[in-house]
Amino acid sequence: MTTSKTDGNMIDSFAQFDLVKEIADSRNKKPWSAGHYAKTLFKKEDFRTVLITMEPNSRMKEHHADGTLSVQVIQGAIRFTAQGKAHELRTGNLVTLGASIPHEVESLEDSAFLLTISWPSNQELLAMKHRGYGT
């Protein structure tokens, strides 16, 4: 377990997670109103790691992140669509995407993936034409 400041940023410089346990814990929180569940595992001003678990056929409608991101499937299969192309990703697959590119995710079966975002500084966020998801 990591400790955090009032803004949610982690104080610790090192953290370790048991992803099998984290996935099981997320499944114990069902039912999920949107068909998926997200838990931020680690957050620093310039970095986020989020575990997302999804039920079959659930969808995260088109959205974007203001930082460069990666999606690594650790269980199941998802369809990741960006720039007009759909990519079927299975356990062990990884995809990366530049900042602010719209994308969507659909679960093809019970799935879990790690979303990692290299988060821009507050100054960079304010300079963007649009605002993303939080600071």
PDB file of C-alpha atoms in Angstrom:
ATOM      1  CA  MET A   1       0.000   0.000   0.000  1.00  0.00           C
ATOM      2  CA  THR A   2       1.262   3.438  -0.858  1.00  0.00           C
ATOM      3  CA  THR A   3       0.669   6.634   1.064  1.00  0.00           C
ATOM      4  CA  SER A   4      -0.593   9.748  -0.661  1.00  0.00           C
ATOM      5  CA  LYS A   5      -0.860  13.506  -0.315  1.00  0.00           C
ATOM      6  CA  THR A   6      -4.232  15.243  -0.169  1.00  0.00           C
ATOM      7  CA  ASP A   7      -4.151  15.732  -3.983  1.00  0.00           C
ATOM      8  CA  GLY A   8      -3.841  11.954  -4.489  1.00  0.00           C
ATOM      9  CA  ASN A   9      -0.187  11.990  -5.560  1.00  0.00           C
ATOM     10  CA  MET A  10       1.845   9.234  -3.967  1.00  0.00           C
ATOM     11  CA  ILE A  11       4.519  10.098  -1.445  1.00  0.00           C
ATOM     12  CA  ASP A  12       6.386   6.827  -1.909  1.00  0.00           C
ATOM     13  CA  SER A  13       9.065   6.507  -4.594  1.00  0.00           C
ATOM     14  CA  PHE A  14       8.596   2.748  -4.867  1.00  0.00           C
ATOM     15  CA  ALA A  15       5.487   0.593  -4.865  1.00  0.00           C
ATOM     16  CA  GLN A  16       4.771  -3.046  -5.667  1.00  0.00           C
ATOM     17  CA  PHE A  17       1.413  -4.517  -6.657  1.00  0.00           C
ATOM     18  CA  ASP A  18       0.006  -8.031  -6.868  1.00  0.00           C
ATOM     19  CA  LEU A  19      -2.010  -7.693 -10.074  1.00  0.00           C
ATOM     20  CA  VAL A  20      -3.759 -11.050  -9.646  1.00  0.00           C
ATOM     21  CA  LYS A  21      -5.025  -9.877  -6.244  1.00  0.00           C
ATOM     22  CA  GLU A  22      -5.929  -6.418  -7.587  1.00  0.00           C
ATOM     23  CA  ILE A  23      -7.974  -7.984 -10.411  1.00  0.00           C
ATOM     24  CA  ALA A  24      -9.758 -10.305  -7.958  1.00  0.00           C
ATOM     25  CA  ASP A  25     -10.506  -7.347  -5.672  1.00  0.00           C
ATOM     26  CA  SER A  26     -11.970  -5.392  -8.583  1.00  0.00           C
ATOM     27  CA  ARG A  27     -14.228  -8.297  -9.558  1.00  0.00           C
ATOM     28  CA  ASN A  28     -15.505  -8.429  -5.953  1.00  0.00           C
ATOM     29  CA  LYS A  29     -16.819  -4.876  -6.430  1.00  0.00           C
ATOM     30  CA  LYS A  30     -19.369  -5.970  -9.055  1.00  0.00           C
ATOM     31  CA  PRO A  31     -21.826  -4.989 -10.281  1.00  0.00           C
ATOM     32  CA  TRP A  32     -20.071  -2.193 -12.159  1.00  0.00           C
ATOM     33  CA  SER A  33     -22.601   0.297 -13.477  1.00  0.00           C
ATOM     34  CA  ALA A  34     -20.619   1.011 -16.681  1.00  0.00           C
ATOM     35  CA  GLY A  35     -19.412  -2.565 -17.247  1.00  0.00           C
ATOM     36  CA  HIS A  36     -15.880  -1.702 -16.211  1.00  0.00           C
ATOM     37  CA  TYR A  37     -13.925  -0.730 -13.101  1.00  0.00           C
ATOM     38  CA  ALA A  38     -10.801   1.417 -12.855  1.00  0.00           C
ATOM     39  CA  LYS A  39      -8.392   1.748  -9.947  1.00  0.00           C
ATOM     40  CA  THR A  40      -5.430   4.116  -9.935  1.00  0.00           C
ATOM     41  CA  LEU A  41      -2.582   2.050  -8.550  1.00  0.00           C
ATOM     42  CA  PHE A  42       0.082   4.752  -8.615  1.00  0.00           C
ATOM     43  CA  LYS A  43      -0.058   8.489  -9.240  1.00  0.00           C
ATOM     44  CA  LYS A  44       2.686  11.098  -9.425  1.00  0.00           C
ATOM     45  CA  GLU A  45       2.518  14.548 -10.996  1.00  0.00           C
ATOM     46  CA  ASP A  46       4.024  13.172 -14.216  1.00  0.00           C
ATOM     47  CA  PHE A  47       2.879   9.521 -14.199  1.00  0.00           C
ATOM     48  CA  ARG A  48      -0.216   7.362 -13.684  1.00  0.00           C
ATOM     49  CA  THR A  49      -0.767   3.613 -13.604  1.00  0.00           C
ATOM     50  CA  VAL A  50      -4.399   2.496 -13.684  1.00  0.00           C
ATOM     51  CA  LEU A  51      -5.750  -1.058 -13.573  1.00  0.00           C
ATOM     52  CA  ILE A  52      -8.937  -1.397 -15.622  1.00  0.00           C
ATOM     53  CA  THR A  53     -11.116  -4.507 -15.536  1.00  0.00           C
ATOM     54  CA  MET A  54     -13.960  -4.964 -18.018  1.00  0.00           C
ATOM     55  CA  GLU A  55     -16.925  -7.283 -18.461  1.00  0.00           C
ATOM     56  CA  PRO A  56     -17.473  -8.911 -21.877  1.00  0.00           C
ATOM     57  CA  ASN A  57     -18.920  -6.539 -24.505  1.00  0.00           C
ATOM     58  CA  SER A  58     -18.504  -3.445 -22.340  1.00  0.00           C
ATOM     59  CA  ARG A  59     -17.186  -0.321 -24.014  1.00  0.00           C
ATOM     60  CA  MET A  60     -15.296   2.790 -23.022  1.00  0.00           C
ATOM     61  CA  LYS A  61     -16.610   5.304 -25.548  1.00  0.00           C
ATOM     62  CA  GLU A  62     -14.192   7.474 -27.492  1.00  0.00           C
ATOM     63  CA  HIS A  63     -12.099   9.647 -25.198  1.00  0.00           C
ATOM     64  CA  HIS A  64      -8.511  10.888 -24.943  1.00  0.00           C
ATOM     65  CA  ALA A  65      -5.731  11.312 -22.413  1.00  0.00           C
ATOM     66  CA  ASP A  66      -3.559  14.395 -22.368  1.00  0.00           C
ATOM     67  CA  GLY A  67      -0.373  12.345 -21.982  1.00  0.00           C
ATOM     68  CA  THR A  68       1.383   9.627 -23.952  1.00  0.00           C
ATOM     69  CA  LEU A  69      -0.050   6.290 -22.872  1.00  0.00           C
ATOM     70  CA  SER A  70       0.356   2.556 -23.065  1.00  0.00           C
ATOM     71  CA  VAL A  71      -2.211  -0.206 -22.684  1.00  0.00           C
ATOM     72  CA  GLN A  72      -0.959  -3.652 -21.684  1.00  0.00           C
ATOM     73  CA  VAL A  73      -3.486  -6.483 -21.586  1.00  0.00           C
ATOM     74  CA  ILE A  74      -2.850  -8.725 -18.605  1.00  0.00           C
ATOM     75  CA  GLN A  75      -5.984 -10.859 -18.871  1.00  0.00           C
ATOM     76  CA  GLY A  76      -8.540 -11.524 -21.606  1.00  0.00           C
ATOM     77  CA  ALA A  77      -8.931  -9.609 -24.880  1.00  0.00           C
ATOM     78  CA  ILE A  78      -9.919  -6.090 -25.886  1.00  0.00           C
ATOM     79  CA  ARG A  79     -10.446  -4.154 -29.098  1.00  0.00           C
ATOM     80  CA  PHE A  80      -8.506  -0.872 -28.998  1.00  0.00           C
ATOM     81  CA  THR A  81      -9.519   1.578 -31.712  1.00  0.00           C
ATOM     82  CA  ALA A  82      -7.514   4.689 -32.580  1.00  0.00           C
ATOM     83  CA  GLN A  83      -6.949   6.717 -35.731  1.00  0.00           C
ATOM     84  CA  GLY A  84      -9.595   4.735 -37.598  1.00  0.00           C
ATOM     85  CA  LYS A  85      -8.002   1.341 -36.950  1.00  0.00           C
ATOM     86  CA  ALA A  86      -9.181  -1.393 -34.600  1.00  0.00           C
ATOM     87  CA  HIS A  87      -6.535  -3.546 -32.930  1.00  0.00           C
ATOM     88  CA  GLU A  88      -7.424  -6.799 -31.178  1.00  0.00           C
ATOM     89  CA  LEU A  89      -5.179  -7.124 -28.144  1.00  0.00           C
ATOM     90  CA  ARG A  90      -4.861 -10.279 -26.067  1.00  0.00           C
ATOM     91  CA  THR A  91      -3.024 -11.198 -22.883  1.00  0.00           C
ATOM     92  CA  GLY A  92       0.583 -10.076 -23.186  1.00  0.00           C
ATOM     93  CA  ASN A  93      -0.061  -7.511 -25.937  1.00  0.00           C
ATOM     94  CA  LEU A  94       0.943  -3.865 -25.541  1.00  0.00           C
ATOM     95  CA  VAL A  95      -0.028  -0.783 -27.535  1.00  0.00           C
ATOM     96  CA  THR A  96       1.216   2.803 -27.179  1.00  0.00           C
ATOM     97  CA  LEU A  97      -0.467   6.030 -28.220  1.00  0.00           C
ATOM     98  CA  GLY A  98       0.583   9.664 -28.402  1.00  0.00           C
ATOM     99  CA  ALA A  99      -0.984  12.375 -26.274  1.00  0.00           C
ATOM    100  CA  SER A 100      -4.506  13.641 -26.969  1.00  0.00           C
ATOM    101  CA  ILE A 101      -5.362  11.056 -29.646  1.00  0.00           C
ATOM    102  CA  PRO A 102      -9.003   9.943 -29.407  1.00  0.00           C
ATOM    103  CA  HIS A 103      -9.454   6.218 -28.834  1.00  0.00           C
ATOM    104  CA  GLU A 104     -11.991   3.709 -27.531  1.00  0.00           C
ATOM    105  CA  VAL A 105     -11.822   0.332 -25.856  1.00  0.00           C
ATOM    106  CA  GLU A 106     -14.214  -2.604 -26.122  1.00  0.00           C
ATOM    107  CA  SER A 107     -13.885  -5.782 -24.099  1.00  0.00           C
ATOM    108  CA  LEU A 108     -14.196  -8.999 -26.089  1.00  0.00           C
ATOM    109  CA  GLU A 109     -14.272 -11.133 -22.926  1.00  0.00           C
ATOM    110  CA  ASP A 110     -13.591 -10.709 -19.210  1.00  0.00           C
ATOM    111  CA  SER A 111     -10.475  -8.567 -19.412  1.00  0.00           C
ATOM    112  CA  ALA A 112      -7.985  -6.567 -17.413  1.00  0.00           C
ATOM    113  CA  PHE A 113      -5.340  -4.149 -18.624  1.00  0.00           C
ATOM    114  CA  LEU A 114      -2.851  -1.662 -17.285  1.00  0.00           C
ATOM    115  CA  LEU A 115      -3.151   1.884 -18.531  1.00  0.00           C
ATOM    116  CA  THR A 116       0.046   3.862 -18.027  1.00  0.00           C
ATOM    117  CA  ILE A 117       0.087   7.582 -18.757  1.00  0.00           C
ATOM    118  CA  SER A 118       3.047   9.923 -18.892  1.00  0.00           C
ATOM    119  CA  TRP A 119       1.216  12.949 -17.515  1.00  0.00           C
ATOM    120  CA  PRO A 120       2.032  16.489 -18.715  1.00  0.00           C
ATOM    121  CA  SER A 121       2.904  19.215 -16.235  1.00  0.00           C
ATOM    122  CA  ASN A 122       0.157  21.598 -15.133  1.00  0.00           C
ATOM    123  CA  GLN A 123       1.763  24.288 -17.289  1.00  0.00           C
ATOM    124  CA  GLU A 124       1.626  21.998 -20.343  1.00  0.00           C
ATOM    125  CA  LEU A 125      -1.992  21.073 -19.578  1.00  0.00           C
ATOM    126  CA  LEU A 126      -3.039  24.711 -19.371  1.00  0.00           C
ATOM    127  CA  ALA A 127      -1.349  25.432 -22.718  1.00  0.00           C
ATOM    128  CA  MET A 128      -3.384  22.731 -24.510  1.00  0.00           C
ATOM    129  CA  LYS A 129      -6.364  23.739 -26.650  1.00  0.00           C
ATOM    130  CA  HIS A 130      -8.560  21.353 -24.669  1.00  0.00           C
ATOM    131  CA  ARG A 131      -8.553  19.953 -21.177  1.00  0.00           C
ATOM    132  CA  GLY A 132      -8.271  16.260 -20.415  1.00  0.00           C
ATOM    133  CA  TYR A 133      -9.002  14.315 -17.283  1.00  0.00           C
ATOM    134  CA  GLY A 134      -7.757  16.152 -14.213  1.00  0.00           C
ATOM    135  CA  THR A 135      -4.400  17.483 -13.114  1.00  0.00           C
TER     136      THR A 135
END
